[in-house]
Each structure stands twice: as C-alpha cells, then as structure tokens.
CSV table of C-alpha atoms in Angstrom, one decimal:
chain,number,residue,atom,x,y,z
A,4,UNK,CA,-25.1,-11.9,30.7
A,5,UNK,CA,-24.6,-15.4,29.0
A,6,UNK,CA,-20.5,-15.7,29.5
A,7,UNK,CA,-20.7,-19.2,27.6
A,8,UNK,CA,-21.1,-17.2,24.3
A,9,UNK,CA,-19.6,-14.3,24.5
A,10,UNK,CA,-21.0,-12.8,21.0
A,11,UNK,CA,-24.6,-13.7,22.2
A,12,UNK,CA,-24.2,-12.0,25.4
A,13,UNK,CA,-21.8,-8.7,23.7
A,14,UNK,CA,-25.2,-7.9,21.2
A,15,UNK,CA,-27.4,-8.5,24.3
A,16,UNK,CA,-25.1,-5.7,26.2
A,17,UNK,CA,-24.7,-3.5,24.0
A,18,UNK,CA,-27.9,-3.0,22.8
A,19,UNK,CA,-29.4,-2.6,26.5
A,20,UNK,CA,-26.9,0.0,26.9
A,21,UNK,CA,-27.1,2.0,23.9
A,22,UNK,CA,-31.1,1.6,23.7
A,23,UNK,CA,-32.9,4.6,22.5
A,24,UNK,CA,-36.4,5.2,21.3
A,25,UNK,CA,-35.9,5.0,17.9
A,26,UNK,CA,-36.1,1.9,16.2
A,27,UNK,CA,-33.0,0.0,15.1
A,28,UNK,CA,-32.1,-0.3,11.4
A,29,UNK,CA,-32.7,-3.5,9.8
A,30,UNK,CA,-30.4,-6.4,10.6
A,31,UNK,CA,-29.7,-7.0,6.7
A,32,UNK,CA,-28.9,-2.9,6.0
A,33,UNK,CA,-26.8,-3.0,9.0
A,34,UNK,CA,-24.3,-5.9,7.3
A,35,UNK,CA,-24.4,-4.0,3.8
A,36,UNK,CA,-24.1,-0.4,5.3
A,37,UNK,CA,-20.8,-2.1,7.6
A,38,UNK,CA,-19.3,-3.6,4.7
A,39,UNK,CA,-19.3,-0.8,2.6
A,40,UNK,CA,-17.9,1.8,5.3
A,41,UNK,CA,-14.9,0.0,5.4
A,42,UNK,CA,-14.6,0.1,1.9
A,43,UNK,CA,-11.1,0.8,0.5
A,44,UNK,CA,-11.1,4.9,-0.6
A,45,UNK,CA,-8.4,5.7,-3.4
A,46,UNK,CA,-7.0,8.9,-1.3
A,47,UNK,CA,-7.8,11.5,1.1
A,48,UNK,CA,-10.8,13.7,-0.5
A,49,UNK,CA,-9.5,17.7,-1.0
A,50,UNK,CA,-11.7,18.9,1.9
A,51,UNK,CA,-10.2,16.9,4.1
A,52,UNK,CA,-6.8,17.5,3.1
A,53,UNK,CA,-7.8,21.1,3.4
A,54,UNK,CA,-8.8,21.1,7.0
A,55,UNK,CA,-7.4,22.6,9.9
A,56,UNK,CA,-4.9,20.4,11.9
A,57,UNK,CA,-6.0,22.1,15.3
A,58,UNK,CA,-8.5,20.9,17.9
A,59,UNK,CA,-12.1,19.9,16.3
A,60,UNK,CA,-15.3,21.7,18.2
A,61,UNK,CA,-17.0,18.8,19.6
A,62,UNK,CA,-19.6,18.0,21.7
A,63,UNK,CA,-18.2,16.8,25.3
A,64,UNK,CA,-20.2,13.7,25.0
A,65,UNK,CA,-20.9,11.4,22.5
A,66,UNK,CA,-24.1,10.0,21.3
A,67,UNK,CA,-24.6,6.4,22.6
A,68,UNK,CA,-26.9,5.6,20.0
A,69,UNK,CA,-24.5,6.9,17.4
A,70,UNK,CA,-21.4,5.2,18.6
A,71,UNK,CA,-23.3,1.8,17.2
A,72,UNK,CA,-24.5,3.6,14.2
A,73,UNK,CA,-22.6,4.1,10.7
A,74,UNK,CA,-19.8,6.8,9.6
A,75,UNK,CA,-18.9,7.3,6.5
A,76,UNK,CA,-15.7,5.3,4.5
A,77,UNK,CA,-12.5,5.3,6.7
A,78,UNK,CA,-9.4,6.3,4.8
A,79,UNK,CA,-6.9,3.9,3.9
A,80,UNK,CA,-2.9,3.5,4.7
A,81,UNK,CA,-2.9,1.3,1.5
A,82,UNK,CA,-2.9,3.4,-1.1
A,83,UNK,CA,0.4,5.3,-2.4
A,84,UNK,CA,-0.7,8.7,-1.9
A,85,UNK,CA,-0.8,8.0,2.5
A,86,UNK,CA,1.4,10.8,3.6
A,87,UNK,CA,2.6,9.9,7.6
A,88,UNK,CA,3.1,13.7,8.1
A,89,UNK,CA,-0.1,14.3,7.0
A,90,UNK,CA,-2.0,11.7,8.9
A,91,UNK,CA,-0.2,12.9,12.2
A,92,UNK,CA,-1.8,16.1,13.0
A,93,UNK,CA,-5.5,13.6,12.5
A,94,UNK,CA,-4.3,11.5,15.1
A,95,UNK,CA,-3.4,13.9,17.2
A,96,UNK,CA,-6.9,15.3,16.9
A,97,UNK,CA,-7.9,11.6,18.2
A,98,UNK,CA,-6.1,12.0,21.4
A,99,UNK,CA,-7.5,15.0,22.3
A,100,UNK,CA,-11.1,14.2,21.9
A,101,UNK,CA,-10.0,10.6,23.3
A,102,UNK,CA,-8.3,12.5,26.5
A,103,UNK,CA,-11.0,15.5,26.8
A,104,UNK,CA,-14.1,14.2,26.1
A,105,UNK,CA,-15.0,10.1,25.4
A,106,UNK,CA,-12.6,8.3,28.2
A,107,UNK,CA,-15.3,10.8,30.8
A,108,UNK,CA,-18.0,9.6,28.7
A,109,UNK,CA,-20.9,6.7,30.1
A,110,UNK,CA,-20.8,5.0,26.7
A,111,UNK,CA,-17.4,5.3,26.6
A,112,UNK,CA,-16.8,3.9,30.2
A,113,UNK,CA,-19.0,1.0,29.7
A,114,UNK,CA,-17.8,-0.1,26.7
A,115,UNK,CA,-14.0,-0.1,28.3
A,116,UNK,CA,-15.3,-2.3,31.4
A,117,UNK,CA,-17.1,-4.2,29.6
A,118,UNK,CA,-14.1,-5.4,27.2
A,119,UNK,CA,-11.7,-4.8,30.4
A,120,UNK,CA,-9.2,-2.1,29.4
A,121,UNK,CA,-8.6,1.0,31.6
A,122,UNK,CA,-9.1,4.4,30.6
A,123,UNK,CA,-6.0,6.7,30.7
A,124,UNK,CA,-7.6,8.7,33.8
A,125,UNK,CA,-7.9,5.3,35.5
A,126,UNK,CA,-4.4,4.3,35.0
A,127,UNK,CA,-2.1,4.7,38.2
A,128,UNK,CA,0.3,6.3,39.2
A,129,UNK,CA,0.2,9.2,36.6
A,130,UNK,CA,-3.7,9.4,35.0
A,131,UNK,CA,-3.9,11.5,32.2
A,132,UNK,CA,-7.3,13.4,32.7
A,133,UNK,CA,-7.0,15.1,29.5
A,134,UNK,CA,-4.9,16.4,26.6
A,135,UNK,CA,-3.8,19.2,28.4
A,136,UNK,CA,-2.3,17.3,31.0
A,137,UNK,CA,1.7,17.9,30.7
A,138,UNK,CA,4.5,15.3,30.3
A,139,UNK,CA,6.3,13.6,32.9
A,140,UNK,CA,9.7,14.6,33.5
A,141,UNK,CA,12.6,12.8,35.6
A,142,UNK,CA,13.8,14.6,38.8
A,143,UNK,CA,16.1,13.6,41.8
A,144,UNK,CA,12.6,12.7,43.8
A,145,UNK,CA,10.9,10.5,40.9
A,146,UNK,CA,8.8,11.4,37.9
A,147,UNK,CA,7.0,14.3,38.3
A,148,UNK,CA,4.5,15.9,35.5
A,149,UNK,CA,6.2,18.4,33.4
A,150,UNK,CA,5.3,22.1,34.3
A,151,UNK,CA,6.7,24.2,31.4
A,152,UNK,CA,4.3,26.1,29.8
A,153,UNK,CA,4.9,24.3,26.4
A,154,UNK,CA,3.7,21.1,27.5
A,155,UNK,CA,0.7,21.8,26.9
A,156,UNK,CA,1.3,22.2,23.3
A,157,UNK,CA,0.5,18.4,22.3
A,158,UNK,CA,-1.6,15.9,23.9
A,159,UNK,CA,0.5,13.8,27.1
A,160,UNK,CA,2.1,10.3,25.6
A,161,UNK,CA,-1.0,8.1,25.3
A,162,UNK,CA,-1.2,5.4,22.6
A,163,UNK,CA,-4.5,4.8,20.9
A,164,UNK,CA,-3.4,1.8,19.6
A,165,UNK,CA,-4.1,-0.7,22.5
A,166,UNK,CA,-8.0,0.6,22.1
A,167,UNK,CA,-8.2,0.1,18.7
A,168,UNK,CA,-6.5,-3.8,19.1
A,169,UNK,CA,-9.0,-4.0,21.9
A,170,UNK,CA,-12.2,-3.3,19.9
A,171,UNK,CA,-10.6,-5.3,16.7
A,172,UNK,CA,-10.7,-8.4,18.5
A,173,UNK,CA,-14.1,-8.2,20.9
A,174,UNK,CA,-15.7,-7.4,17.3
A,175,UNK,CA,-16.7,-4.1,18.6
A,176,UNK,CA,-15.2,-1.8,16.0
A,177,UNK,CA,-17.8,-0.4,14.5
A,178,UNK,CA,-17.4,2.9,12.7
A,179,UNK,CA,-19.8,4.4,15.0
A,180,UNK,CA,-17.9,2.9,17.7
A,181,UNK,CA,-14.5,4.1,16.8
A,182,UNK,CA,-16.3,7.7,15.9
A,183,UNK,CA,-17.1,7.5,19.7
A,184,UNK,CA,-14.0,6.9,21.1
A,185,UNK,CA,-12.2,9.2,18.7
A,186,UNK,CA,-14.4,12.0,17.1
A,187,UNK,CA,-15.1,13.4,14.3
A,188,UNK,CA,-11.6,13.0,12.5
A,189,UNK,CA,-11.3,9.0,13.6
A,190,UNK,CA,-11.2,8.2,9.7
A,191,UNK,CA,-8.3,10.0,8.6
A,192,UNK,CA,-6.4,9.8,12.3
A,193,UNK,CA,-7.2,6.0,13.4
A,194,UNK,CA,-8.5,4.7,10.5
A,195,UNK,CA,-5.4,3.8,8.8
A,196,UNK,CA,-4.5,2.6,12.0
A,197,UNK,CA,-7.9,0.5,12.3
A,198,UNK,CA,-7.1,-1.1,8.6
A,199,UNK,CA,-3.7,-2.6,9.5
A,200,UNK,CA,-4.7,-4.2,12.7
A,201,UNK,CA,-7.7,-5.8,11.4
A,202,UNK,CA,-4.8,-7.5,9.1
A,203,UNK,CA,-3.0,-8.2,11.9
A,204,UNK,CA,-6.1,-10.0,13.7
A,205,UNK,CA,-6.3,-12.0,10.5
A,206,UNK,CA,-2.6,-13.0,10.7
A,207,UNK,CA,-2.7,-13.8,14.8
A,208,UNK,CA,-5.8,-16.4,14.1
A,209,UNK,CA,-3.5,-18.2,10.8
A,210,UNK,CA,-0.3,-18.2,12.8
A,211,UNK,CA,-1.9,-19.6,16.3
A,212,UNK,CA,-4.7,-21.5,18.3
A,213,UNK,CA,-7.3,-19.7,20.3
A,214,UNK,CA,-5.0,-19.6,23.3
A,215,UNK,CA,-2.0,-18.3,21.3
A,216,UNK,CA,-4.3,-15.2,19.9
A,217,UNK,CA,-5.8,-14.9,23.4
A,218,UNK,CA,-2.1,-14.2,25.1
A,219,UNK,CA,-1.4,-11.8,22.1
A,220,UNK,CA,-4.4,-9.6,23.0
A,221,UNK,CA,-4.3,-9.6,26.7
A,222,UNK,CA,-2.6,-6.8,28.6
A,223,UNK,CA,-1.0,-8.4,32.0
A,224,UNK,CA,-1.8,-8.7,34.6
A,225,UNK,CA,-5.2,-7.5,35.0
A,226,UNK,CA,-6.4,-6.2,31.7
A,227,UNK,CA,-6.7,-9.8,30.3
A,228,UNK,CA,-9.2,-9.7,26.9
A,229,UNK,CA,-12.4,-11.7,28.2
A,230,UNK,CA,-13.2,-13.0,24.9
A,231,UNK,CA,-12.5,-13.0,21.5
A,232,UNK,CA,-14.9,-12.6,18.2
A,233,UNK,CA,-13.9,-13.3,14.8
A,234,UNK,CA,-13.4,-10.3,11.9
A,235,UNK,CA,-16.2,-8.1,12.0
A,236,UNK,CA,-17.7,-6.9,8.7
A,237,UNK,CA,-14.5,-8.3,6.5
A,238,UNK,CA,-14.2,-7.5,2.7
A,239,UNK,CA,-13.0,-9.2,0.3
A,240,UNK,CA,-9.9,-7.0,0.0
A,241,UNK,CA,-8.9,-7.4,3.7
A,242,UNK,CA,-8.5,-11.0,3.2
A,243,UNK,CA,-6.4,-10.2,-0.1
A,244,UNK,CA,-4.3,-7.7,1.7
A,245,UNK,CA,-3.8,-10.5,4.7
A,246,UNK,CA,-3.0,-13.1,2.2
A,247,UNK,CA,-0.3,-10.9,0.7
A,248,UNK,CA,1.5,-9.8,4.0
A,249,UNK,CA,1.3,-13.5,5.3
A,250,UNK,CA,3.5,-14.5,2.1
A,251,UNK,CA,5.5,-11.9,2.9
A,252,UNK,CA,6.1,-13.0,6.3
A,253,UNK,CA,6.6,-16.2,5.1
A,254,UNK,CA,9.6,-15.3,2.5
A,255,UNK,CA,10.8,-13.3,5.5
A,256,UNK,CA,11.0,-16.7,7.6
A,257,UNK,CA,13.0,-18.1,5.2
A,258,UNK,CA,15.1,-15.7,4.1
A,259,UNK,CA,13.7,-15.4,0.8
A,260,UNK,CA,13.6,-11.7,0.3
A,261,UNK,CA,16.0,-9.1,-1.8
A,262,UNK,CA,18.5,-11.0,-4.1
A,263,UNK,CA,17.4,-14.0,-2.6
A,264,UNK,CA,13.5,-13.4,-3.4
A,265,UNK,CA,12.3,-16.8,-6.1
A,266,UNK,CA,12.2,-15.5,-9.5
A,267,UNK,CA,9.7,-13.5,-10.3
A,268,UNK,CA,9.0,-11.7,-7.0
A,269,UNK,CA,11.6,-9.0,-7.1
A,270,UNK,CA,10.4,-5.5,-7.0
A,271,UNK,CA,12.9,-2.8,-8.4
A,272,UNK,CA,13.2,-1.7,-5.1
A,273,UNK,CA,15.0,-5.3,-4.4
A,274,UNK,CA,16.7,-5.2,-7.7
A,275,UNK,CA,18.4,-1.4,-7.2
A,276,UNK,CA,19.7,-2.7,-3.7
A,277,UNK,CA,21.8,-5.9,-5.0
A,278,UNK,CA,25.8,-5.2,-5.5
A,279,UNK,CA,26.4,-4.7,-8.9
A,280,UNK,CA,28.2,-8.0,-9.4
A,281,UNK,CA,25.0,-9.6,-8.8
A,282,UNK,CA,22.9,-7.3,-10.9
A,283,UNK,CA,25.8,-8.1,-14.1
C-alpha cells in the first residue's frame, strides 16, 4: 500500500478487497451516477413515510461489491418538511442493522481497520455486540449492563455519528458504502445526518490548515484518522449550502445576528424577537 498518497493507495485497497467477477462500471458513469445520488430530494416520498418504524428483514451480511456500488437519492435535512420525530425511528433502524449485522461483517471490518476506528464490539470495557445488548446502569460495584427486561426495547447508546465523520473525511462515503454499514433505511436514518457533515468537512478545511482538520477528525489516543481526502462527489448545492452557514458563522463571530443583523439580513424570526421599543 503506497502510504505517500493515501487516495492512490485507498482505490488500490478497496478495489482488491471488494473485487468480484463482474466487471466494474465505467469510471465516467461512476462520477455522474455519485453526483446525482446525492442529489437534494424535495421531501420524504409517501412510501417511505408509510413504512414500518420496526426492525428491517435484512440479510446478516452485506454485499462487498454493493457497499461500493450506488443507492438511490439520500433524503435531505434541508428541506422544511424534515420532521426529527420522524427521522428517529430511521435511525434507530441504523443502529440495529449497524449493531446486528455490518460491525460482524468482513467488508465492514476491513473498511473500519483500514480508516482506524473500532467497532462497538471492539470497544472495551463494555462492547456492545448487538442492539439487543442492554444499557449500563450504575451500582455500588461499578457499571454493570442493565438487566430489566425493557432494555431490550431500543438499541444500547451507540452513536453513528463518529462513522459517518470517519468516512466523510477518508472520502469513503459512498452510498453503497454507507448502505453497508447502515442498511436498507441509511437514506432516510443517516442521510440527513451524512448531508450536514459533509458541510461541516467543507467548513473544517476554510476555517484551518491540514493539521488543524487532522486534530478535528482524530479520535485520541489511538483511533487517530490516517489520512484525509477532499469532498467526495460534491454538488453544486453543497458548496452553496457551506457558503451560507459559513456567513452565518461569521455574523455569529461578530455578534452580528438578531437586532443586530446588517440591514437586510433579518428574518421575521429576528424581527418578532426584538423588544418592542426597538421594533417602534
């Protein structure tokens, strides 16, 4: 593996350890099929907003050659129809296929090691083997797993989120990727997820050097990030969507924001939450 350029030696990896038989699509379909999965949606379609919020029937084990092939568009947290309580039972669906089936998965194993970032059932003292694993509760002795029968009710307290950054910034989030790690319902429970810190990966790289972004990504002390790829795949309104939060940021900085937002700037929003002696 060439370590002197990382994204050299990540397409040489990847491919011999997701090779299969058939032959590969077309470099050139590839980029067009990328960009236009992650293409903004306008809301959650009915059948999907119709579907069960229990556990999905999935195969144990994901296809390797799939996890680096193409889903279909991931859902957006942009629009104003994203409902949080309606996302939640999605992601919840995430972290049971995550928990259950892809962390004991050889793709799924290999692609961790490979961008160094332990799976749950790896993680000492208290693994969590899968989504039935209970809670930990304090006792006198220590923390101890939870052993009512109703902790089995939702998956055991394991982010998703420090995956997702993970993949983000080795360039490895894919949609067939992230549809490996997270299933079948990975649009709608990590996608919106997925969107936002792509936008934060933008903002890291504006607001710091290569070391600064580095530090931001590593997980201390051994899960350090060993390299770093620029945006994978962006559109056109990702970078808009970056540019917009960073000028927010940058109003924030300088206390430029309610009454005291520049002309023009206001939203009603800003405007209803001014005293009334400013408002007259």
């Amino acid at each position: 593996m060439n370590e002197s350029h990382p994204g050299r030696g990540l397409g040489s990896a990847i491919r011999n350890l997701f090779r299969s038989s058939s032959p590969s699509p077309p470099r050139r379909r590839v980029s067009r099929l990328l960009r236009r999965s992650r293409t903004v949606v306008a809301k959650h379609s009915e059948e999907q907003t119709a579907r069960a919020p229990g556990p999905k029937s999935v195969s144990p084990d994901p296809d390797p050659t799939a996890m680096l092939g193409l889903s279909e568009t991931p859902q957006s947290a942009n629009h104003d129809s994203f409902d949080i309580f309606e996302w939640y039972p999605h992601y919840q669906n995430c972290q049971r296929y995550f928990l259950d089936h892809a962390q004991h998965s050889t793709p799924v194993q290999a692609v961790s090691a490979y961008v160094n970032i332990l799976l749950p059932f790896q993680r000492q003292p208290y693994p969590a083997h899968n989504a039935s694993s209970g809670p930990l509760s304090s006792t006198a002795d220590g923390i101890t797993p939870e052993s009512s029968s109703t902790s089995n009710a939702l998956p055991p307290p394991v982010s998703l989120l420090p995956y997702i950054r993970r993949l983000v910034a080795t360039g490895m989030d894919y949609p067939g990727m992230l549809h490996g790690f997270f299933g079948d319902d990975w649009q709608a429970g990590v996608g919106p997820l997925h969107e936002k810190e792509r936008c934060n990966y933008l903002l890291a790289a504006r607001s710091g050097g290569w070391g600064v972004v580095k530090s931001e990504y590593d997980i201390s002390p051994l899960e350090t990030i060993p390299f770093l790829r620029p945006l994978q795949g962006p559109l056109e309104e990702e970078f808009v969507a970056a540019y917009k939060s960073w000028s927010e940021w940058l109003l924030l900085r300088d206390w430029e924001f309610g009454p005291r937002a520049p002309d023009g700037l206001q939203d009603s929003s800003s405007q209803s939450s001014r005293p009334q002696s400013a408002r007259e």
